[in-house]
PDB file of C-alpha atoms in Angstrom:
ATOM      1  CA  MET O   1      15.419 -16.120  35.790  1.00  0.00           C
ATOM      2  CA  GLY O   2      16.934 -16.566  32.417  1.00  0.00           C
ATOM      3  CA  ARG O   3      19.865 -14.452  33.333  1.00  0.00           C
ATOM      4  CA  ALA O   4      20.462 -16.630  36.536  1.00  0.00           C
ATOM      5  CA  LEU O   5      20.236 -19.901  34.595  1.00  0.00           C
ATOM      6  CA  GLY O   6      22.704 -18.514  31.958  1.00  0.00           C
ATOM      7  CA  ALA O   7      25.109 -17.567  34.881  1.00  0.00           C
ATOM      8  CA  LEU O   8      24.698 -21.246  36.190  1.00  0.00           C
ATOM      9  CA  ARG O   9      25.668 -22.490  32.686  1.00  0.00           C
ATOM     10  CA  ARG O  10      28.744 -20.347  32.489  1.00  0.00           C
ATOM     11  CA  ALA O  11      29.872 -21.525  35.906  1.00  0.00           C
ATOM     12  CA  ALA O  12      29.433 -25.122  34.989  1.00  0.00           C
ATOM     13  CA  GLU O  13      31.335 -24.592  31.737  1.00  0.00           C
ATOM     14  CA  GLY O  14      34.340 -23.351  33.724  1.00  0.00           C
ATOM     15  CA  ARG O  15      35.874 -24.099  36.969  1.00  0.00           C
ATOM     16  CA  ASP O  16      33.778 -21.897  39.090  1.00  0.00           C
ATOM     17  CA  ASN O  17      31.732 -23.007  42.038  1.00  0.00           C
ATOM     18  CA  VAL O  18      28.186 -23.627  40.803  1.00  0.00           C
ATOM     19  CA  LEU O  19      26.516 -23.508  44.314  1.00  0.00           C
ATOM     20  CA  TYR O  20      26.198 -19.555  44.241  1.00  0.00           C
ATOM     21  CA  PRO O  21      24.742 -19.267  40.785  1.00  0.00           C
ATOM     22  CA  MET O  22      22.446 -22.285  41.568  1.00  0.00           C
ATOM     23  CA  LYS O  23      21.227 -20.423  44.686  1.00  0.00           C
ATOM     24  CA  GLU O  24      20.600 -17.206  42.666  1.00  0.00           C
ATOM     25  CA  ALA O  25      18.667 -19.140  40.029  1.00  0.00           C
ATOM     26  CA  LEU O  26      16.529 -20.821  42.746  1.00  0.00           C
ATOM     27  CA  ALA O  27      15.905 -17.493  44.373  1.00  0.00           C
ATOM     28  CA  ALA O  28      14.879 -16.118  41.074  1.00  0.00           C
ATOM     29  CA  ARG O  29      12.053 -18.668  41.106  1.00  0.00           C
ATOM     30  CA  ALA O  30      13.723 -21.266  38.693  1.00  0.00           C
ATOM     31  CA  THR O  31      12.597 -24.789  39.295  1.00  0.00           C
ATOM     32  CA  VAL O  32      14.755 -27.718  40.344  1.00  0.00           C
ATOM     33  CA  GLY O  33      14.071 -29.219  36.885  1.00  0.00           C
ATOM     34  CA  GLU O  34      15.184 -26.052  35.124  1.00  0.00           C
ATOM     35  CA  VAL O  35      18.386 -26.036  37.294  1.00  0.00           C
ATOM     36  CA  CYS O  36      19.136 -29.709  36.416  1.00  0.00           C
ATOM     37  CA  ASP O  37      18.370 -29.112  32.679  1.00  0.00           C
ATOM     38  CA  ALA O  38      20.948 -26.258  32.614  1.00  0.00           C
ATOM     39  CA  LEU O  39      23.482 -28.384  34.225  1.00  0.00           C
ATOM     40  CA  ARG O  40      22.764 -31.326  31.980  1.00  0.00           C
ATOM     41  CA  GLU O  41      23.231 -29.124  28.877  1.00  0.00           C
ATOM     42  CA  VAL O  42      26.893 -28.668  29.916  1.00  0.00           C
ATOM     43  CA  TRP O  43      27.823 -31.823  31.851  1.00  0.00           C
ATOM     44  CA  GLY O  44      25.513 -34.369  30.148  1.00  0.00           C
ATOM     45  CA  THR O  45      24.201 -37.402  31.897  1.00  0.00           C
ATOM     46  CA  TYR O  46      25.778 -40.444  33.215  1.00  0.00           C
ATOM     47  CA  ALA O  47      25.393 -43.623  31.282  1.00  0.00           C
ATOM     48  CA  PRO O  48      26.720 -46.885  32.930  1.00  0.00           C
ATOM     49  CA  ALA O  49      28.796 -49.339  30.810  1.00  0.00           C
ATOM     50  CA  GLU O  50      26.772 -52.146  29.158  1.00  0.00           C
ATOM     51  CA  ARG O  51      28.984 -54.864  30.651  1.00  0.00           C
ATOM     52  CA  PHE O  52      30.164 -55.592  34.193  1.00  0.00           C
TER      53      PHE O  52
END
């Protein structure tokens, strides 16, 4: 599972499609939270502006 999450992180860092590594990670029994954490490590999270 760790290897599959690493492949997902590498795909997110580049311009590769993340769908296939994500499917592999989920098939390797990674949780949705673990997949989201791997993507957050690379892409971060959205923070809306403080004003309108």
